[in-house]
Short mmCIF file of C-alpha atoms and ligand atoms in Angstrom, two decimals:
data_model
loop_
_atom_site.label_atom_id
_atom_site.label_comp_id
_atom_site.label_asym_id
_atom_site.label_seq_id
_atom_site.Cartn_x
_atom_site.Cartn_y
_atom_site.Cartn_z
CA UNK F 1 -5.06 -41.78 -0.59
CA UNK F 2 -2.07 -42.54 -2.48
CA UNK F 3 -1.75 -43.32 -6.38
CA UNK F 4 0.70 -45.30 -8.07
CA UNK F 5 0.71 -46.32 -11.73
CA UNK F 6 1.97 -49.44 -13.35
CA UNK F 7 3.37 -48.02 -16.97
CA UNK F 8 3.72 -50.85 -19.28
CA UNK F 9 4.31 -48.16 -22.54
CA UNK F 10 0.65 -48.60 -24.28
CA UNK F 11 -1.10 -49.86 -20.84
CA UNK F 12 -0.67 -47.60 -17.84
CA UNK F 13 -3.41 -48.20 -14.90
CA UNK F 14 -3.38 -46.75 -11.04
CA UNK F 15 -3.07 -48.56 -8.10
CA UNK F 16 -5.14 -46.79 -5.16
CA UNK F 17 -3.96 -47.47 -1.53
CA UNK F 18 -6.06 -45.69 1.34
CA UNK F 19 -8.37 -46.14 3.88
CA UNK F 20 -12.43 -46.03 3.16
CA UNK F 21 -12.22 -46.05 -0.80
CA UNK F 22 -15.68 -47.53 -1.27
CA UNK F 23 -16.90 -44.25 -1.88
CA UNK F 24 -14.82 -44.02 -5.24
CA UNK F 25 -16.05 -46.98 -6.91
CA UNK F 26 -19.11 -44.54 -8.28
CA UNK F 27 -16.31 -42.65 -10.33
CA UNK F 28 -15.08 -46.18 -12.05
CA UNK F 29 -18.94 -47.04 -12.78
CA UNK F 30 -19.48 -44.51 -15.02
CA UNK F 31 -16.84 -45.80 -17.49
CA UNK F 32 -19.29 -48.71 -18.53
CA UNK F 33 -23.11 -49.21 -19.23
CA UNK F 34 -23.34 -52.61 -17.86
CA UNK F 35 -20.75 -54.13 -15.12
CA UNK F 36 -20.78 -57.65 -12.95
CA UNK F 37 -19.47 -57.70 -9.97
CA UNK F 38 -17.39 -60.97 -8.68
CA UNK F 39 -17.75 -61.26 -4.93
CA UNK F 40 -17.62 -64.72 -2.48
CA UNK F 41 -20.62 -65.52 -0.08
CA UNK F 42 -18.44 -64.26 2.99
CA UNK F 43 -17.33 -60.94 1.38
CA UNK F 44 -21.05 -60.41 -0.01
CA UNK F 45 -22.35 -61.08 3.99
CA UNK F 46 -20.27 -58.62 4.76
CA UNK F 47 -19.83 -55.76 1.97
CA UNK F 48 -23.15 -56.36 0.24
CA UNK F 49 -25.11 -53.99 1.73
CA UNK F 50 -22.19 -50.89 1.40
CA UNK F 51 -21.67 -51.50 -1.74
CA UNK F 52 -24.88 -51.44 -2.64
CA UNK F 53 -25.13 -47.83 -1.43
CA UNK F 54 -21.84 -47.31 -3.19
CA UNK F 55 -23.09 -47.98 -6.14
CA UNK F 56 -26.20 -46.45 -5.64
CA UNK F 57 -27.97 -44.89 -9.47
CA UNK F 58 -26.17 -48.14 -11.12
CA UNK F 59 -27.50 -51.37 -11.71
CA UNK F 60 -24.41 -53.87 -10.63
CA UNK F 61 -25.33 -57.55 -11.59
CA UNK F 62 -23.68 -59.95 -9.42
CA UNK F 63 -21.90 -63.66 -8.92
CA UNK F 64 -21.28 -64.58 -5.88
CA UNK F 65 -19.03 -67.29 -5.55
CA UNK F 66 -18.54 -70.35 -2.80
CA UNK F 67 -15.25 -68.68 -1.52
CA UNK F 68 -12.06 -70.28 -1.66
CA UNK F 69 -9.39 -72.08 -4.15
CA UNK F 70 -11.77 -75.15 -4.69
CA UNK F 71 -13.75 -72.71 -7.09
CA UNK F 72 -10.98 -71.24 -8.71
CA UNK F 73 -11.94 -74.14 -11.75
CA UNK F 74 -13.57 -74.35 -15.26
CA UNK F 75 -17.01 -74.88 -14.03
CA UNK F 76 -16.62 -71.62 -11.96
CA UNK F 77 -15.40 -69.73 -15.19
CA UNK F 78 -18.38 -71.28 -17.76
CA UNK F 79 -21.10 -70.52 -15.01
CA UNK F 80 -19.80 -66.79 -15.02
CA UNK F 81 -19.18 -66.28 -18.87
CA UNK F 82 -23.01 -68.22 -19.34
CA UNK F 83 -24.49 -65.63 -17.16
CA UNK F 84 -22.75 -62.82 -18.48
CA UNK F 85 -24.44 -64.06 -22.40
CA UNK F 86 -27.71 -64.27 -20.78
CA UNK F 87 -27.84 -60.92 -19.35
CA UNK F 88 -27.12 -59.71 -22.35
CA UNK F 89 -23.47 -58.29 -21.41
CA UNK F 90 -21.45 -56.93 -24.54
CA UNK F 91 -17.80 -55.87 -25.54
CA UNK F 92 -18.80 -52.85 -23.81
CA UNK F 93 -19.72 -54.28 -20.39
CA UNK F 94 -17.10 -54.35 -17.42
CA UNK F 95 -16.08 -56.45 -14.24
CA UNK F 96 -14.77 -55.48 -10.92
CA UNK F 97 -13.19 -58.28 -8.55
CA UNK F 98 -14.15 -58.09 -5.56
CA UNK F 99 -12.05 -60.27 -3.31
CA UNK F 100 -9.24 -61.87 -2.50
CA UNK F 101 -6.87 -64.15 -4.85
CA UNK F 102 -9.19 -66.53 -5.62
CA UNK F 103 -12.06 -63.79 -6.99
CA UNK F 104 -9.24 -61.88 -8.85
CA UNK F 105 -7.77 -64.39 -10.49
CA UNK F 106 -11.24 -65.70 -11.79
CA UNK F 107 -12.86 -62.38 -12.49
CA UNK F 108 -9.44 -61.54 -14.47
CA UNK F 109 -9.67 -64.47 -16.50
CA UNK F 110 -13.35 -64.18 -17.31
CA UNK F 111 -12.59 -60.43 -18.49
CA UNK F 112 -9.86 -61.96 -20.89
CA UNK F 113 -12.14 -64.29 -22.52
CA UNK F 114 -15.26 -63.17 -22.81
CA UNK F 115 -16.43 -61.73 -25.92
CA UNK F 116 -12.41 -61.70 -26.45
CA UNK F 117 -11.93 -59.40 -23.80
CA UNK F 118 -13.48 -56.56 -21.87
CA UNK F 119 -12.34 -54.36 -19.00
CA UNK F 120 -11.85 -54.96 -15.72
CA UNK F 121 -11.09 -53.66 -12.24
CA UNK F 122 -9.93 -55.21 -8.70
CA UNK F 123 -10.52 -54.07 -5.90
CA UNK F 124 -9.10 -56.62 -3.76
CA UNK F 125 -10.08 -57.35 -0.16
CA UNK F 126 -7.16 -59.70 1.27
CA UNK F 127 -3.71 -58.48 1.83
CA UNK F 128 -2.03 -61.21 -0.46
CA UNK F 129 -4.58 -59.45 -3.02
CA UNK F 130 -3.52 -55.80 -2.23
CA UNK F 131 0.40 -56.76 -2.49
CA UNK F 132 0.25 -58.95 -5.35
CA UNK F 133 -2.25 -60.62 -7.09
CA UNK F 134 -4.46 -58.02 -7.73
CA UNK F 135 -1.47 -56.39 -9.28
CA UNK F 136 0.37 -57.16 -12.65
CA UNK F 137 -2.57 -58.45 -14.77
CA UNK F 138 -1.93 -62.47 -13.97
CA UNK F 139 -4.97 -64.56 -14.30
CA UNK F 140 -5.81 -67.98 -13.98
CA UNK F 141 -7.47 -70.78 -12.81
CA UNK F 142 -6.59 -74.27 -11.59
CA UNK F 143 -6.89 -77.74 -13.42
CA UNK F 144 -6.51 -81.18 -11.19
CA UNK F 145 -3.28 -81.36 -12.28
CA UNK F 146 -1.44 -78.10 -11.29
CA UNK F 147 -2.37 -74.57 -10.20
CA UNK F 148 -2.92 -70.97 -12.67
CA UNK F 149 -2.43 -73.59 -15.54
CA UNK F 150 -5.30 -71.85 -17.58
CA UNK F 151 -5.09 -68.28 -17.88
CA UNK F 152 -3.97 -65.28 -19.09
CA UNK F 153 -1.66 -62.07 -18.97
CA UNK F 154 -4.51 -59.22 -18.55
CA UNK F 155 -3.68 -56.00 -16.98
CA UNK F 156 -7.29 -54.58 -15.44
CA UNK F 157 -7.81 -50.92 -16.14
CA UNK F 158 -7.39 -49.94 -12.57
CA UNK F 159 -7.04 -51.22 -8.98
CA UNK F 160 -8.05 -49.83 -5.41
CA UNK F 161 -6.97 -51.10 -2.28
CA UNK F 162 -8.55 -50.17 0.87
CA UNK F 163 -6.68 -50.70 3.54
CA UNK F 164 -9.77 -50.38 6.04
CA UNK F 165 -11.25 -53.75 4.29
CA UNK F 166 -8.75 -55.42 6.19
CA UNK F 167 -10.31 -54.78 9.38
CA UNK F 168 -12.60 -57.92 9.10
CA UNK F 169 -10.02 -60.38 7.15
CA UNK F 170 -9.87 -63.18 9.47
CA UNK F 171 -6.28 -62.96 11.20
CA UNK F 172 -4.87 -66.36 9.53
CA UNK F 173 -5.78 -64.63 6.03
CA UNK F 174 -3.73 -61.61 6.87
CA UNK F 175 -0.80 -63.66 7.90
CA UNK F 176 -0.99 -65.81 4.79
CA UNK F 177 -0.71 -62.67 2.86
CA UNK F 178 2.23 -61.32 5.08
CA UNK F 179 4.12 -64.02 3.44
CA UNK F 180 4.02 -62.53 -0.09
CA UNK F 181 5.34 -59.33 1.64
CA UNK F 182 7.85 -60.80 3.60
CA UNK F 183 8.45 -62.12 -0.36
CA UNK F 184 9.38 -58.62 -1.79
CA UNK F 185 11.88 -58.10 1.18
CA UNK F 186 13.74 -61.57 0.41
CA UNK F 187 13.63 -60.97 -3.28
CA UNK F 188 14.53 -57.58 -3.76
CA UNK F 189 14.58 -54.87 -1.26
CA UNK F 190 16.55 -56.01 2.30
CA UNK F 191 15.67 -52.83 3.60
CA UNK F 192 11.79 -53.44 3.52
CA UNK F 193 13.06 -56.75 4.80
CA UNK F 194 14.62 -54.88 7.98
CA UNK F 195 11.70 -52.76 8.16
CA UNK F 196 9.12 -55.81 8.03
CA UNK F 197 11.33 -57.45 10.91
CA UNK F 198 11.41 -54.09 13.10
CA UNK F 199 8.09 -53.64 12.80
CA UNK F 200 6.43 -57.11 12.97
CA UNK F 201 4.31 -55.95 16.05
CA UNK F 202 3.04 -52.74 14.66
CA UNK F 203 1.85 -54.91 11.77
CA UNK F 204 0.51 -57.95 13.39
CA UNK F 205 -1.66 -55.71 15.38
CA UNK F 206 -2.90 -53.81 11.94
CA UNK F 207 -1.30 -50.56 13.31
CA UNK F 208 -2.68 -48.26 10.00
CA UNK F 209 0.61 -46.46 8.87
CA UNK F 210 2.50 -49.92 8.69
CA UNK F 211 -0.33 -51.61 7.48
CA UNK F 212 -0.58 -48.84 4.35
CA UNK F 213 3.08 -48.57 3.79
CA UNK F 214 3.89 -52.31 3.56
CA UNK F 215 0.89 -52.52 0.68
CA UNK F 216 2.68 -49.19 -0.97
CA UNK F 217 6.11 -50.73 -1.07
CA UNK F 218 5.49 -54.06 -2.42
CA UNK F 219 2.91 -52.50 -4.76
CA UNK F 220 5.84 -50.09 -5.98
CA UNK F 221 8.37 -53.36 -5.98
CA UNK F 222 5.76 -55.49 -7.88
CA UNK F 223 4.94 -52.20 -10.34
CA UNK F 224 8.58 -51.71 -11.04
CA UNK F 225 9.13 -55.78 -11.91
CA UNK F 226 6.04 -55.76 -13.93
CA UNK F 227 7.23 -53.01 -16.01
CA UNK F 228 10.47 -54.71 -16.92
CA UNK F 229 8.94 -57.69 -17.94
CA UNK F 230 5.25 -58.09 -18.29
CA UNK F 231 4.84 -62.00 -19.69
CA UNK F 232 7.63 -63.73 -17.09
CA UNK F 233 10.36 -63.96 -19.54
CA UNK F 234 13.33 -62.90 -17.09
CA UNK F 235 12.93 -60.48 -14.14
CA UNK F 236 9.50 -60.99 -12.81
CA UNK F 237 9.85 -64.54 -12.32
CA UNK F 238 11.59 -63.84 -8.99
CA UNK F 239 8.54 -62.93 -7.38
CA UNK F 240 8.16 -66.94 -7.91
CA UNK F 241 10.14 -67.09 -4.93
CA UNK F 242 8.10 -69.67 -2.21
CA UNK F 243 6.40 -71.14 -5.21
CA UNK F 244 7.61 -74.17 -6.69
CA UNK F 245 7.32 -75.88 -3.27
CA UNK F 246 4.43 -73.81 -2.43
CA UNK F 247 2.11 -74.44 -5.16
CA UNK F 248 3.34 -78.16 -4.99
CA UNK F 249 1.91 -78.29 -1.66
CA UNK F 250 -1.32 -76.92 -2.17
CA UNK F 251 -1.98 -79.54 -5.18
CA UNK F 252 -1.18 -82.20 -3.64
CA UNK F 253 -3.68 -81.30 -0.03
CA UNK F 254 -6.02 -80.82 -2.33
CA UNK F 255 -6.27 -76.86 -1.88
CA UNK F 256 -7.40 -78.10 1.95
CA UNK F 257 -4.92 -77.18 4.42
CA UNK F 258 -3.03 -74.44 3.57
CA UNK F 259 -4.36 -71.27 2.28
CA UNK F 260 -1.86 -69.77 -1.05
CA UNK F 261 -0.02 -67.52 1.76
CA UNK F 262 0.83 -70.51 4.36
CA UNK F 263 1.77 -72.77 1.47
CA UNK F 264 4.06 -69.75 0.25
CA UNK F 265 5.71 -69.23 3.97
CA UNK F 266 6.50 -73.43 3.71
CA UNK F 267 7.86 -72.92 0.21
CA UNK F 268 9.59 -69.82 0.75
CA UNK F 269 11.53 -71.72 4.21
CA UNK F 270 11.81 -74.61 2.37
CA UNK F 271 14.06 -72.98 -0.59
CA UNK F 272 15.91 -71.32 1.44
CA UNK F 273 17.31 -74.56 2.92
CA UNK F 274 17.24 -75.59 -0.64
CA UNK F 275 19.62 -72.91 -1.21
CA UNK F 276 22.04 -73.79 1.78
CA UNK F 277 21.87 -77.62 0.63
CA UNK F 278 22.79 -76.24 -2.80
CA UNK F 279 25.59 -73.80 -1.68
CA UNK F 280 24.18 -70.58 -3.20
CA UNK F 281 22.78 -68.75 -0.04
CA UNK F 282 26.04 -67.55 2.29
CA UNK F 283 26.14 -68.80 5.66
CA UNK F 284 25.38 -65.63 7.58
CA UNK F 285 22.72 -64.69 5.78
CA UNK F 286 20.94 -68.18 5.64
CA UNK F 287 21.25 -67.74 9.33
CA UNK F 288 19.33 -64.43 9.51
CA UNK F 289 16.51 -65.83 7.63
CA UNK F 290 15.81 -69.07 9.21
CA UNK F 291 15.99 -67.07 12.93
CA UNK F 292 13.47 -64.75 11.16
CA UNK F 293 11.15 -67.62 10.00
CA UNK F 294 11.81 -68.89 13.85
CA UNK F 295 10.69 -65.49 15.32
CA UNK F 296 7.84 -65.22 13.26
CA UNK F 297 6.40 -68.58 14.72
CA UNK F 298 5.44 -70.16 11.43
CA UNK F 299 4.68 -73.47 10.28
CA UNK F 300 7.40 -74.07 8.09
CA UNK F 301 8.00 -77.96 8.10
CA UNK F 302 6.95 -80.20 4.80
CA UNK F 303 6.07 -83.14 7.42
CA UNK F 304 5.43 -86.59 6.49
CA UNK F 305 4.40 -85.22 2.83
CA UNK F 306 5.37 -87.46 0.28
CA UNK F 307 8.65 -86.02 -1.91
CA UNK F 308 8.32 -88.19 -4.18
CA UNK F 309 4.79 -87.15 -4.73
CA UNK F 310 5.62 -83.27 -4.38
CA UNK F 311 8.50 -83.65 -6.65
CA UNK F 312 5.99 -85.00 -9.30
CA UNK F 313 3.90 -81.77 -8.71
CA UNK F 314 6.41 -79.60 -9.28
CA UNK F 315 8.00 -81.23 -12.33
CA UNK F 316 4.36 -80.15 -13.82
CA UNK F 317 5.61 -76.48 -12.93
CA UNK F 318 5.13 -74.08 -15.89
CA UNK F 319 7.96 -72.72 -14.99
CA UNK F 320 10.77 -75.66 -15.84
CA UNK F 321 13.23 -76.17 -18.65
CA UNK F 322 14.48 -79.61 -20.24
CA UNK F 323 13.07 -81.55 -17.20
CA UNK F 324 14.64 -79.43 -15.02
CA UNK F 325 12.09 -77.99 -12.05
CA UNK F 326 12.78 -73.89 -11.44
CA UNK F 327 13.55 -72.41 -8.45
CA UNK F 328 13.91 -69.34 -7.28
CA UNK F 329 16.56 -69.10 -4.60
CA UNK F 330 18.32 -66.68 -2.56
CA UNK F 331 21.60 -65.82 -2.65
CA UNK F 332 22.72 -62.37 -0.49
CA UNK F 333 20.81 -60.03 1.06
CA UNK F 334 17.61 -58.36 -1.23
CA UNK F 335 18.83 -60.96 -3.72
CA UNK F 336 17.72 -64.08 -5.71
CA UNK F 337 18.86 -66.44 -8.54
CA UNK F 338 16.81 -68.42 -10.87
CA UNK F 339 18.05 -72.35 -10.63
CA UNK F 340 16.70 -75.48 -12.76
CA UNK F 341 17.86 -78.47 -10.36
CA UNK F 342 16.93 -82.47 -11.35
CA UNK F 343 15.01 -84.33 -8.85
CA UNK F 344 17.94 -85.81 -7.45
CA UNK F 345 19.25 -81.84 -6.65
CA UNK F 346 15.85 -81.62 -4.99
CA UNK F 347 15.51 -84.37 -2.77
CA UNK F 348 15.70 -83.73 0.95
N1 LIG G 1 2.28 -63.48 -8.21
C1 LIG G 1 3.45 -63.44 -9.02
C2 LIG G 1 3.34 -62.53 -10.19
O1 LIG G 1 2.41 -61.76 -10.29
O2 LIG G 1 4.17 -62.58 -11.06
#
């Protein structure tokens, strides 16, 4: 098992990576009288029973929510916080995530509001979860209007990730999530981006050491962003990359066809030909990317979608200045730039 630790000055928490970590929940459980556990009616199919035994001496209430972004909403949030009141859950009482995105992200944001705010761990289940959302303390849910417009900056107290959940993650999940890793490489590091490329077959077929060193790298990437800049005032907004188009996209399909991580790999494609149209990405290495995108056989087109309709998504973006919708767009190798471009800039 390996630890890292996000250090934030006053907040530090670890970040467990390992195979089979089930077994250490028990040690987290005695930090609290009372915890709820947030779980989704696939993960509780599978998991209930073992964690059950994992938890075994404690009494673990539970929610299980209808998986997937559609309950990532209000209504999901006031059924939680109402159930939490009625069993009598206090300032002391804790949560644990457990699940992907959509789990963390409400969990997270329940444990920021209730009672003004109570602790909180993830241990999350998808690989988008393990390499970033379960990490850095962003919570949120969705309104009809955009995506993570409600919600919160709340680091949880600890996370584990265990690589052997990933065994049963459906195989479009895991290559939804490889996007947000692929992510790191483009934004920051272009030798994890060499090493993602080099080793695409080791990972596709779940081959344990890539599989556990791709989590600890972007985990150490995201830990060393979140660090510098905690509330998205300058650094961390890179790992944006993918997401102006990407969240876009999602809104406007309704949260239907495209899991987060496909919508990301569209986005992510998509500004990068944003950044050829607007001259900021150099030729060879616009080149590189786009034959990588081609290799890796994903859907990257924005077919027959609407522009106009996606460019009125993303001038919602919490991200944009004086009318101007934000992009993050690379530049050189294991480098981005933060661009506001007009509508006009935008159009393709
Ligand atoms: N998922 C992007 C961030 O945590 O900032």
């Amino acid at each position: 098992m390996e630890k890292l630790q996000i250090d934030l000055g006053e907040k530090i928490y670890p970040i467990y990576i390992g195979s089979g970590l089930l077994g250490s929940l028990r040690e987290y459980l005695d930090t609290a009288d009372q915890w709820v556990m947030i779980t989704d009616e696939n993960l509780d199919d599978l998991y209930g029973e073992p964690l059950r035994q994992a938890f075994a001496g404690k009494t673990v209430y539970k929610v299980v929510i209808i998986p997937g972004e559609e309950s990532k909403n209000i209504d999901t949030v006031t059924e939680i916080i109402d159930y939490m009141h009625e069993i009598g859950c206090t300032r002391q009482s804790k949560l644990l995530a457990f699940g992907g995105g959509v789990v963390g992200d409400i969990a997270g944001f329940c444990a920021s509001i209730y009672m003004r705010g109570i602790g909180y761990i993830q241990v999350p289940t998808t690989l988008l979860a393990q390499v970033d959302s379960s990490v850095g303390g962003k919570t949120g849910i969705n309104i009809t209007q955009g995506k993570n417009i409600m919600g919160t900056f709340y680091q949880p107290q600890g996370v584990i990730s265990d690589v052997a959940l990933l065994r049963t993650l459906p195989k479009r999940e895991f290559i939804s999530g490889l996007g947000e890793v692929v992510k790191y490489g483009i934004i920051y590091d272009y030798a994890f981006f060499q090493y993602i490329r080099a080793h695409k077959e080791k990972i596709l077929s779940l081959e344990q050491s890539s599989i556990a060193y791709i989590i600890r790298r972007c985990c150490e990437i995201k830990a060393r962003i979140v660090a510098q800049d905690e509330k998205e005032n300058g650094l961390r907004k890179i790992l944006n990359f993918g997401h102006t188009i990407g969240h876009a996209l999602e809104s406007i399909t309704n949260y239907e066809k495209y899991t987060h991580g496909e919508a990301v790999w569209i986005g992510m494609y998509n500004e990068i030909l944003l950044a050829q149209r607007a001259g900021l990405i150099k030729q060879e290495y616009f080149q590189e990317l786009q034959d990588f995108f081609i290799d890796m056989g994903i859907h990257y087109d924005l077919p027959g979608y609407d522009t106009e309709a996606l460019l009125d998504k993303m001038s919602k973006d919490k991200k944009n200045l004086q009318g101007k919708i934000s992009f993050i767009l690379p530049v050189d190798r294991g480098s981005v730039v933060e661009k506001h471009l007009t509508r006009e800039e935008i159009r393709w």
